[in-house]
Amino acid sequence: AQSVTQLDSHVSVSEGTPVLLRCNYSSSYSPSLFWYVQHPNKGLQLLLKYTSAATLVKGINGFEAEFKKSETSFHLTKPSAHMSDAAEYFCVVSPTGGATNKLIFGTGTLLAVQP
Amino acid sequence: ETGVTQSPTHLIKTRGQQVTLRCSSQSGHNTVSWYQQALGQGPQFIFQYYREEENGRGNFPPRFSGLQFPNYSSELNVNALELDDSALYLCASSLAGDSAGNTIYFGEGSWLTVV
């Protein structure tokens, strides 16, 4: 069975400092991995996805994530946090080549950005 | 804007009642999936419809059912509502195929409160 574990339920950073949101995955074969963001009262928005191409994936709004198979990790980073980055972030896995678009979500990391 | 619209945005139902939630997919998308997001949790996959047929289901009882119409819009029906059904229900649309190749777009959700 595939799953993702988000290691921090809450992360707080100061504006202008780096962001690191940690995610480990479990999969018996090469997965597709995603990061989604959910702003209050808004739908889920795709930040980036990994689909077995380049291990360093660049997304929107300056976010990027690195797929590390040896560590089974897919951590999300951003060099400099902005106030507008405050939101809930979900690490997501999906079976590659599956018949459905089923996504398996982590429990989320709430990012707070202090001025 | 993702092009996925859901209605109603909020509703309150009494335990034992039935509810219907609606979703209009992004233009051209033939696959729709539904997720349940309880407070403080990540979304959980309920089921997926492709060309009016259910082709994938998560760990939800049969009282959760759905429909997809020829124009690819969709309904989620929940019978015999229980208090634990209180959650945000998310609709997502995509083209058929696995999630590696297709971007999945989410609506802003319908908040259901069961009292």
Coordinates of N, CA and C in Angstrom, one line a residue:
Chain A
A1 N 0.8 -1.2 0.0 CA 0.0 0.0 0.0 C 0.9 1.2 0.0
Q2 N 0.4 2.3 -0.7 CA 1.2 3.5 -0.7 C 0.7 4.5 0.3
S3 N 1.6 5.3 0.8 CA 1.2 6.3 1.8 C 2.2 7.4 1.9
V4 N 1.9 8.5 2.4 CA 2.8 9.6 2.7 C 2.7 10.0 4.1
T5 N 3.8 10.5 4.7 CA 3.8 10.9 6.1 C 4.4 12.3 6.1
Q6 N 3.6 13.3 6.5 CA 4.1 14.6 6.7 C 4.6 14.8 8.1
L7 N 5.9 15.1 8.3 CA 6.6 15.0 9.5 C 6.2 16.1 10.5
D8 N 5.7 17.2 10.0 CA 5.4 18.3 10.9 C 3.9 18.8 10.6
S9 N 3.1 18.9 11.7 CA 1.8 19.3 11.5 C 1.7 20.9 11.4
H10 N 2.7 21.6 12.0 CA 2.7 23.0 12.0 C 4.2 23.4 11.8
V11 N 4.4 24.4 10.9 CA 5.7 25.0 10.7 C 5.5 26.6 10.7
S12 N 6.3 27.2 11.5 CA 6.3 28.7 11.5 C 7.6 29.3 11.1
V13 N 7.6 30.2 10.2 CA 8.8 30.9 9.7 C 8.6 32.4 9.7
S14 N 9.6 33.1 9.6 CA 9.6 34.6 9.5 C 9.6 34.9 8.0
E15 N 8.9 35.9 7.6 CA 8.9 36.4 6.2 C 10.3 36.6 5.8
G16 N 10.7 36.1 4.6 CA 12.0 36.3 4.0 C 13.0 35.1 4.4
T17 N 12.6 34.2 5.3 CA 13.4 33.1 5.6 C 13.0 31.9 4.8
P18 N 13.9 30.8 4.8 CA 13.6 29.6 4.0 C 12.5 28.8 4.6
V19 N 11.8 28.1 3.7 CA 10.7 27.2 4.1 C 11.1 25.8 3.8
L20 N 10.9 24.9 4.8 CA 11.1 23.4 4.5 C 9.9 22.7 5.1
L21 N 9.2 22.0 4.3 CA 8.1 21.1 4.7 C 8.5 19.7 4.3
R22 N 8.5 18.8 5.3 CA 9.0 17.5 5.1 C 7.9 16.5 4.8
C23 N 8.3 15.6 3.9 CA 7.4 14.5 3.5 C 8.2 13.2 3.2
N24 N 7.8 12.1 3.8 CA 8.3 10.8 3.5 C 7.2 10.0 2.8
Y25 N 7.6 9.2 1.9 CA 6.6 8.3 1.2 C 6.9 6.9 1.4
S26 N 5.9 6.1 1.2 CA 6.0 4.6 1.2 C 5.4 4.1 -0.1
S27 N 6.1 3.4 -0.9 CA 5.6 2.8 -2.1 C 6.5 1.6 -2.5
S28 N 5.8 0.6 -3.0 CA 6.5 -0.6 -3.4 C 7.1 -0.4 -4.9
Y29 N 6.7 0.6 -5.5 CA 7.2 0.9 -6.9 C 7.3 2.4 -7.1
S30 N 7.8 2.8 -8.2 CA 8.0 4.2 -8.4 C 6.7 5.0 -8.4
P31 N 6.5 5.9 -7.5 CA 5.2 6.6 -7.4 C 5.2 7.9 -8.2
S32 N 4.1 8.5 -8.3 CA 4.0 9.9 -8.7 C 3.7 10.7 -7.4
L33 N 4.4 11.8 -7.2 CA 4.3 12.5 -6.0 C 4.0 14.0 -6.3
F34 N 3.2 14.6 -5.4 CA 2.7 15.9 -5.6 C 2.7 16.7 -4.3
W35 N 2.8 18.0 -4.5 CA 2.5 18.9 -3.4 C 1.3 19.8 -3.8
Y36 N 0.3 19.8 -2.9 CA -0.9 20.7 -3.1 C -0.9 21.7 -2.0
V37 N -1.5 22.9 -2.3 CA -1.7 23.9 -1.2 C -3.1 24.3 -1.1
Q38 N -3.6 24.5 0.1 CA -5.0 24.9 0.3 C -5.0 26.1 1.2
H39 N -5.4 27.2 0.6 CA -5.6 28.5 1.3 C -7.0 28.4 2.0
P40 N -7.2 29.2 3.1 CA -8.5 29.2 3.7 C -9.6 29.5 2.8
N41 N -10.7 28.6 2.8 CA -11.9 28.8 2.0 C -11.6 28.8 0.5
K42 N -10.5 28.1 0.2 CA -10.2 28.0 -1.3 C -10.0 26.5 -1.6
G43 N -10.1 26.1 -2.8 CA -9.8 24.8 -3.2 C -8.4 24.4 -3.2
L44 N -8.1 23.2 -3.5 CA -6.7 22.7 -3.5 C -6.0 23.1 -4.8
Q45 N -4.8 23.6 -4.7 CA -4.1 24.0 -5.9 C -2.8 23.2 -6.0
L46 N -2.5 22.7 -7.2 CA -1.3 21.9 -7.4 C -0.1 22.9 -7.4
L47 N 0.9 22.6 -6.6 CA 2.2 23.3 -6.6 C 3.2 22.7 -7.5
L48 N 3.3 21.4 -7.5 CA 4.3 20.7 -8.3 C 4.0 19.2 -8.3
K49 N 4.6 18.5 -9.3 CA 4.5 17.1 -9.3 C 5.8 16.4 -9.8
Y50 N 6.0 15.2 -9.3 CA 7.2 14.4 -9.7 C 6.6 13.2 -10.4
T51 N 7.1 12.9 -11.6 CA 6.6 11.7 -12.3 C 7.7 10.9 -13.0
S52 N 8.8 10.7 -12.2 CA 10.0 9.9 -12.6 C 10.8 10.6 -13.7
A53 N 10.7 11.8 -13.9 CA 11.7 12.5 -14.8 C 12.8 13.1 -13.9
A54 N 13.0 14.4 -14.0 CA 14.0 15.1 -13.1 C 13.7 14.9 -11.7
T55 N 14.7 14.7 -10.8 CA 14.4 14.5 -9.4 C 14.2 15.8 -8.7
L56 N 14.7 16.9 -9.2 CA 14.4 18.2 -8.7 C 13.3 18.8 -9.5
V57 N 12.2 19.1 -8.8 CA 11.0 19.6 -9.5 C 10.7 21.0 -9.1
K58 N 10.6 21.8 -10.0 CA 10.2 23.2 -9.8 C 8.7 23.5 -10.0
G59 N 8.1 24.2 -9.0 CA 6.7 24.5 -9.1 C 6.4 25.9 -9.2
I60 N 5.2 26.2 -8.8 CA 4.7 27.6 -8.9 C 5.1 28.4 -7.7
N61 N 5.1 29.7 -7.8 CA 5.4 30.6 -6.6 C 6.7 30.4 -5.9
G62 N 7.7 29.9 -6.7 CA 9.1 29.7 -6.2 C 9.3 28.5 -5.4
F63 N 8.3 27.6 -5.3 CA 8.5 26.3 -4.6 C 9.2 25.3 -5.4
E64 N 10.0 24.4 -4.8 CA 10.5 23.3 -5.4 C 10.6 22.1 -4.5
A65 N 10.8 20.9 -5.0 CA 10.9 19.7 -4.2 C 11.9 18.7 -4.8
E66 N 12.6 18.0 -4.0 CA 13.5 17.0 -4.5 C 13.1 15.6 -4.1
F67 N 13.0 14.7 -5.1 CA 12.7 13.3 -4.9 C 14.0 12.6 -4.6
K68 N 14.1 12.0 -3.4 CA 15.2 11.2 -3.0 C 14.8 9.8 -2.7
K69 N 15.1 8.9 -3.6 CA 14.6 7.5 -3.5 C 15.3 6.9 -2.3
S70 N 16.6 7.1 -2.1 CA 17.4 6.5 -1.0 C 16.8 6.8 0.4
E71 N 16.2 8.0 0.5 CA 15.6 8.5 1.7 C 14.1 8.4 1.7
T72 N 13.5 8.0 0.7 CA 12.1 7.9 0.5 C 11.4 9.3 0.9
S73 N 12.0 10.4 0.4 CA 11.6 11.7 0.8 C 11.2 12.5 -0.4
F74 N 10.4 13.5 -0.1 CA 10.0 14.5 -1.2 C 9.7 15.8 -0.4
H75 N 10.7 16.4 0.1 CA 10.5 17.6 0.9 C 10.3 18.8 0.0
L76 N 9.5 19.7 0.5 CA 9.1 21.0 -0.3 C 9.9 22.1 0.3
T77 N 10.5 22.9 -0.5 CA 11.3 24.0 -0.1 C 11.0 25.3 -0.8
K78 N 11.3 26.4 -0.2 CA 11.3 27.7 -0.9 C 12.3 28.6 -0.2
P79 N 13.1 29.3 -1.0 CA 14.2 30.1 -0.4 C 13.8 31.2 0.5
S80 N 12.7 31.8 0.2 CA 12.3 33.0 0.9 C 10.7 33.1 1.1
A81 N 10.3 33.0 2.3 CA 8.8 32.9 2.6 C 8.2 34.3 2.4
H82 N 7.0 34.2 1.9 CA 6.2 35.5 1.7 C 4.9 35.3 2.6
M83 N 4.4 36.4 3.0 CA 3.1 36.3 3.8 C 2.0 35.5 3.1
S84 N 2.0 35.6 1.8 CA 0.9 35.0 1.1 C 1.1 33.4 1.0
D85 N 2.3 32.9 1.5 CA 2.5 31.5 1.5 C 1.8 30.8 2.7
A86 N 1.3 31.6 3.6 CA 0.6 31.0 4.8 C -0.6 30.2 4.3
A87 N -0.6 28.9 4.6 CA -1.7 28.0 4.1 C -1.4 26.6 4.6
E88 N -2.3 25.7 4.2 CA -2.1 24.3 4.5 C -1.5 23.6 3.3
Y89 N -0.5 22.8 3.5 CA 0.2 22.1 2.4 C 0.1 20.6 2.6
F90 N -0.2 19.9 1.5 CA -0.4 18.5 1.5 C 0.6 17.8 0.5
C91 N 1.2 16.8 1.1 CA 2.1 15.9 0.3 C 1.1 14.8 -0.2
V92 N 1.3 14.4 -1.5 CA 0.3 13.5 -2.1 C 1.0 12.4 -2.9
V93 N 0.5 11.2 -2.9 CA 1.1 10.1 -3.7 C 0.0 9.5 -4.5
S94 N 0.3 9.1 -5.7 CA -0.6 8.4 -6.6 C 0.0 7.2 -7.3
P95 N -0.6 6.1 -7.4 CA 0.0 5.0 -8.1 C 0.2 5.3 -9.5
T96 N 1.5 5.1 -10.0 CA 1.8 5.3 -11.4 C 1.1 4.3 -12.2
G97 N 0.5 4.7 -13.3 CA -0.1 3.8 -14.2 C -1.4 3.2 -13.7
G98 N -1.9 3.7 -12.7 CA -3.2 3.2 -12.2 C -4.4 3.5 -13.1
A99 N -5.5 2.8 -12.9 CA -6.6 3.1 -13.8 C -7.4 4.3 -13.3
T100 N -7.1 4.8 -12.1 CA -7.8 5.9 -11.6 C -6.9 7.1 -11.4
N101 N -7.4 8.2 -11.1 CA -6.7 9.4 -10.7 C -6.7 9.5 -9.2
K102 N -6.8 8.4 -8.5 CA -6.8 8.4 -7.0 C -5.6 9.1 -6.5
L103 N -5.8 10.0 -5.6 CA -4.7 10.6 -4.8 C -4.8 10.3 -3.4
I104 N -3.6 10.0 -2.8 CA -3.5 9.7 -1.4 C -2.8 10.8 -0.7
F105 N -3.6 11.5 0.2 CA -3.1 12.7 0.8 C -2.4 12.4 2.2
G106 N -1.4 13.2 2.5 CA -0.9 13.2 3.9 C -1.9 14.0 4.8
T107 N -1.5 14.2 6.0 CA -2.4 14.8 7.0 C -2.2 16.3 7.0
G108 N -1.3 16.8 6.2 CA -1.1 18.3 6.0 C -0.2 18.9 7.0
T109 N 0.5 20.0 6.5 CA 1.3 20.9 7.3 C 0.8 22.3 7.2
L110 N 0.5 22.9 8.3 CA 0.0 24.3 8.4 C 1.2 25.2 8.5
L111 N 1.4 26.0 7.5 CA 2.5 26.9 7.4 C 2.1 28.3 7.9
A112 N 2.7 28.8 8.9 CA 2.5 30.2 9.4 C 3.7 31.0 9.0
V113 N 3.4 32.2 8.5 CA 4.5 33.2 8.2 C 4.4 34.4 9.0
Q114 N 5.4 34.6 9.8 CA 5.4 35.8 10.7 C 6.0 37.0 10.1
P115 N 5.5 38.2 10.3 CA 6.1 39.4 9.7 C 7.4 39.8 10.3
Chain B
E1 N -8.7 30.3 -10.5 CA -9.9 29.6 -11.0 C -9.5 28.3 -11.6
T2 N -10.1 27.2 -11.2 CA -9.8 25.9 -11.7 C -10.8 25.4 -12.8
G3 N -11.9 26.1 -12.9 CA -13.0 25.7 -13.8 C -13.9 24.6 -13.3
V4 N -13.7 24.2 -12.0 CA -14.5 23.2 -11.4 C -15.4 23.9 -10.3
T5 N -16.7 23.8 -10.5 CA -17.6 24.5 -9.6 C -18.5 23.5 -8.9
Q6 N -18.7 23.8 -7.6 CA -19.5 22.9 -6.7 C -20.6 23.7 -6.1
S7 N -21.7 23.0 -5.8 CA -22.8 23.6 -5.1 C -23.5 22.5 -4.3
P8 N -24.1 22.9 -3.2 CA -24.0 24.3 -2.6 C -22.7 24.4 -1.9
T9 N -22.3 25.6 -1.4 CA -21.1 25.8 -0.8 C -21.1 25.4 0.7
H10 N -22.3 25.6 1.3 CA -22.5 25.2 2.7 C -23.9 24.6 2.8
L11 N -24.1 23.6 3.7 CA -25.4 23.2 4.0 C -25.4 22.4 5.3
I12 N -26.5 22.4 6.0 CA -26.7 21.7 7.2 C -27.8 20.7 7.1
K13 N -27.6 19.5 7.5 CA -28.6 18.4 7.4 C -28.7 17.8 8.8
T14 N -29.8 17.1 9.0 CA -30.1 16.3 10.2 C -29.7 14.9 10.0
R15 N -29.2 14.3 11.1 CA -28.8 12.9 11.1 C -30.0 12.0 10.5
G16 N -29.6 11.1 9.6 CA -30.6 10.2 9.0 C -31.1 10.8 7.6
Q17 N -30.9 12.0 7.4 CA -31.4 12.6 6.1 C -30.4 12.2 5.0
Q18 N -30.8 12.6 3.8 CA -30.0 12.4 2.6 C -29.6 13.7 2.0
V19 N -28.4 13.7 1.3 CA -27.9 14.9 0.7 C -27.4 14.7 -0.7
T20 N -27.5 15.6 -1.5 CA -27.0 15.6 -2.9 C -26.1 16.8 -3.1
L21 N -24.8 16.5 -3.5 CA -23.9 17.6 -3.8 C -23.6 17.5 -5.3
R22 N -23.3 18.7 -5.9 CA -23.2 18.8 -7.3 C -21.8 19.4 -7.7
C23 N -21.4 18.9 -8.9 CA -20.1 19.4 -9.4 C -20.2 19.5 -10.9
S24 N -19.6 20.7 -11.3 CA -19.5 20.9 -12.8 C -18.0 20.9 -13.1
S25 N -17.6 19.9 -14.0 CA -16.2 19.7 -14.3 C -15.7 20.8 -15.2
Q26 N -14.4 20.8 -15.2 CA -13.7 21.7 -16.2 C -14.0 21.2 -17.6
S27 N -14.2 22.2 -18.5 CA -14.6 21.9 -19.9 C -13.6 20.9 -20.5
G28 N -14.2 19.8 -21.1 CA -13.4 18.8 -21.7 C -12.9 17.7 -20.9
H29 N -13.1 17.8 -19.5 CA -12.6 16.7 -18.6 C -13.7 15.6 -18.5
N30 N -13.3 14.4 -18.8 CA -14.3 13.3 -18.7 C -14.2 12.5 -17.5
T31 N -13.4 12.8 -16.5 CA -13.2 12.0 -15.3 C -13.4 12.9 -14.1
V32 N -14.2 12.5 -13.2 CA -14.5 13.2 -12.0 C -14.3 12.3 -10.8
S33 N -13.7 12.9 -9.8 CA -13.5 12.1 -8.5 C -14.0 13.0 -7.3
W34 N -14.4 12.3 -6.3 CA -14.9 13.0 -5.1 C -14.0 12.6 -3.9
Y35 N -13.8 13.6 -3.0 CA -13.0 13.4 -1.8 C -13.7 14.0 -0.6
Q36 N -13.5 13.3 0.5 CA -14.0 13.8 1.8 C -12.9 14.3 2.6
Q37 N -13.0 15.6 3.1 CA -11.9 16.1 4.0 C -12.5 16.5 5.3
A38 N -12.3 15.7 6.3 CA -12.8 16.0 7.7 C -11.9 17.1 8.3
L39 N -12.4 17.8 9.2 CA -11.7 18.9 9.8 C -10.3 18.5 10.3
G40 N -9.2 19.2 9.9 CA -7.9 18.9 10.4 C -7.3 17.6 9.7
Q41 N -7.9 17.1 8.7 CA -7.4 15.9 8.0 C -7.1 16.2 6.5
G42 N -6.4 15.4 5.9 CA -6.2 15.4 4.5 C -7.4 14.8 3.8
P43 N -7.7 15.2 2.5 CA -8.8 14.6 1.8 C -8.6 13.1 1.6
Q44 N -9.8 12.4 1.6 CA -9.8 11.0 1.4 C -10.6 10.7 0.1
F45 N -10.1 9.8 -0.7 CA -10.7 9.5 -2.0 C -12.0 8.7 -1.7
I46 N -13.1 9.1 -2.3 CA -14.4 8.4 -2.1 C -14.6 7.5 -3.3
F47 N -14.7 8.1 -4.5 CA -14.8 7.3 -5.8 C -14.5 8.2 -7.0
Q48 N -14.4 7.5 -8.1 CA -14.1 8.2 -9.4 C -15.1 7.7 -10.4
Y49 N -15.5 8.6 -11.3 CA -16.4 8.3 -12.5 C -15.7 8.7 -13.7
Y50 N -15.8 7.8 -14.7 CA -15.3 8.0 -16.0 C -16.4 7.6 -17.0
R51 N -16.8 8.5 -17.8 CA -17.8 8.3 -18.9 C -19.0 7.6 -18.3
E52 N -19.5 8.2 -17.2 CA -20.7 7.8 -16.5 C -20.7 6.5 -15.7
E53 N -19.5 5.9 -15.6 CA -19.4 4.6 -14.9 C -18.4 4.8 -13.7
E54 N -18.7 4.3 -12.6 CA -17.8 4.3 -11.4 C -16.6 3.3 -11.8
N55 N -15.4 3.8 -11.7 CA -14.3 3.0 -12.0 C -13.2 3.0 -11.0
G56 N -13.6 3.3 -9.8 CA -12.6 3.3 -8.6 C -13.3 3.8 -7.4
R57 N -13.0 3.1 -6.3 CA -13.7 3.5 -5.0 C -12.8 3.3 -3.9
G58 N -12.9 4.3 -2.9 CA -12.1 4.2 -1.7 C -12.9 3.5 -0.6
N59 N -12.5 3.6 0.6 CA -13.0 2.8 1.7 C -14.2 3.6 2.3
F60 N -15.3 3.7 1.5 CA -16.5 4.3 1.9 C -17.7 3.4 1.7
P61 N -18.7 3.4 2.6 CA -19.8 2.5 2.5 C -20.7 2.8 1.4
P62 N -21.6 1.8 1.0 CA -22.5 2.0 -0.2 C -23.4 3.2 -0.1
R63 N -23.7 3.7 1.2 CA -24.6 4.8 1.3 C -24.0 6.1 0.6
F64 N -22.7 6.0 0.3 CA -22.1 7.0 -0.5 C -22.2 6.6 -2.0
S65 N -22.9 7.3 -2.8 CA -23.1 6.9 -4.2 C -23.0 8.2 -5.1
G66 N -22.8 7.9 -6.4 CA -22.6 9.1 -7.3 C -23.2 8.8 -8.6
L67 N -23.2 9.9 -9.4 CA -23.7 9.8 -10.8 C -22.8 10.8 -11.6
Q68 N -22.5 10.4 -12.8 CA -21.9 11.3 -13.8 C -22.8 11.4 -15.0
F69 N -23.0 12.6 -15.5 CA -24.0 12.8 -16.6 C -23.2 12.9 -17.9
P70 N -24.0 12.8 -19.0 CA -23.3 12.9 -20.3 C -22.5 14.2 -20.5
N71 N -22.8 15.2 -19.9 CA -22.0 16.5 -20.0 C -20.8 16.5 -19.0
Y72 N -20.6 15.3 -18.3 CA -19.5 15.1 -17.4 C -19.7 15.8 -16.0
S73 N -20.8 16.5 -15.8 CA -21.1 17.0 -14.5 C -21.4 15.8 -13.6
S74 N -21.4 16.0 -12.3 CA -21.5 14.9 -11.4 C -22.3 15.2 -10.1
E75 N -22.8 14.2 -9.5 CA -23.4 14.3 -8.2 C -22.8 13.3 -7.2
L76 N -22.8 13.7 -5.9 CA -22.4 12.8 -4.8 C -23.7 12.8 -4.0
N77 N -24.1 11.6 -3.7 CA -25.3 11.4 -2.8 C -24.9 10.6 -1.6
V78 N -25.3 11.1 -0.5 CA -25.1 10.4 0.8 C -26.4 10.1 1.5
N79 N -26.7 8.9 1.8 CA -27.9 8.5 2.4 C -27.7 8.3 3.9
A80 N -28.8 8.3 4.7 CA -28.7 8.0 6.1 C -27.5 8.7 6.8
L81 N -27.5 10.0 6.7 CA -26.4 10.8 7.2 C -26.1 10.5 8.7
E82 N -24.8 10.5 8.9 CA -24.3 10.3 10.3 C -23.5 11.6 10.7
L83 N -23.3 11.8 12.0 CA -22.6 12.9 12.4 C -21.2 13.0 11.9
D84 N -20.6 11.8 11.7 CA -19.2 11.8 11.2 C -19.1 12.1 9.7
D85 N -20.2 12.3 9.1 CA -20.2 12.7 7.6 C -20.0 14.2 7.5
S86 N -20.0 14.9 8.6 CA -19.7 16.3 8.6 C -18.3 16.5 8.1
A87 N -18.1 17.3 7.0 CA -16.8 17.4 6.3 C -16.9 18.4 5.1
L88 N -15.8 18.7 4.6 CA -15.7 19.4 3.3 C -15.6 18.3 2.2
Y89 N -16.5 18.4 1.2 CA -16.5 17.4 0.1 C -16.0 18.1 -1.1
L90 N -15.0 17.5 -1.7 CA -14.2 18.1 -2.8 C -14.5 17.3 -4.1
C91 N -14.7 18.0 -5.1 CA -14.8 17.4 -6.5 C -13.6 17.7 -7.2
A92 N -13.1 16.8 -8.0 CA -11.9 17.0 -8.8 C -12.1 16.5 -10.2
S93 N -11.7 17.2 -11.2 CA -11.9 16.8 -12.6 C -10.5 16.7 -13.3
S94 N -10.5 15.8 -14.3 CA -9.3 15.6 -15.1 C -9.7 14.8 -16.3
L95 N -8.6 14.7 -17.2 CA -8.8 13.8 -18.3 C -8.5 12.4 -17.9
A96 N -9.0 11.4 -18.6 CA -8.8 10.0 -18.2 C -7.3 9.6 -18.2
G97 N -7.0 8.6 -17.5 CA -5.6 8.2 -17.4 C -5.1 8.4 -16.0
D98 N -3.8 8.0 -15.8 CA -3.3 8.1 -14.5 C -2.8 9.5 -14.2
S99 N -2.6 9.8 -12.9 CA -2.4 11.1 -12.5 C -1.0 11.6 -12.9
A100 N -0.1 10.7 -13.3 CA 1.2 11.1 -13.8 C 1.1 12.0 -15.0
G101 N 0.2 11.7 -15.8 CA 0.1 12.4 -17.1 C -0.9 13.6 -17.1
N102 N -1.8 13.6 -16.1 CA -2.9 14.5 -16.2 C -2.9 15.4 -14.9
T103 N -3.2 16.6 -15.1 CA -3.4 17.5 -13.9 C -4.8 17.4 -13.4
I104 N -4.9 17.2 -12.1 CA -6.3 17.1 -11.5 C -6.6 18.5 -10.9
Y105 N -7.8 19.0 -11.2 CA -8.2 20.3 -10.8 C -9.4 20.1 -9.8
F106 N -9.2 20.8 -8.7 CA -10.2 20.7 -7.6 C -11.1 21.9 -7.5
G107 N -12.4 21.7 -7.1 CA -13.3 22.7 -6.8 C -13.0 23.2 -5.4
E108 N -13.8 24.2 -5.0 CA -13.6 24.8 -3.6 C -14.3 24.0 -2.6
G109 N -15.2 23.1 -3.0 CA -15.8 22.2 -2.0 C -17.2 22.6 -1.5
S110 N -17.8 21.7 -0.9 CA -19.1 21.9 -0.3 C -19.0 21.5 1.2
W111 N -19.3 22.4 2.1 CA -19.2 22.2 3.5 C -20.5 21.6 4.0
L112 N -20.4 20.3 4.5 CA -21.6 19.7 5.0 C -21.5 19.5 6.5
T113 N -22.5 20.0 7.2 CA -22.6 19.8 8.7 C -23.8 19.0 9.0
V114 N -23.6 17.9 9.7 CA -24.7 17.0 10.1 C -25.0 17.2 11.6
V115 N -26.2 17.5 11.9 CA -26.5 17.8 13.4 C -27.6 16.8 13.9

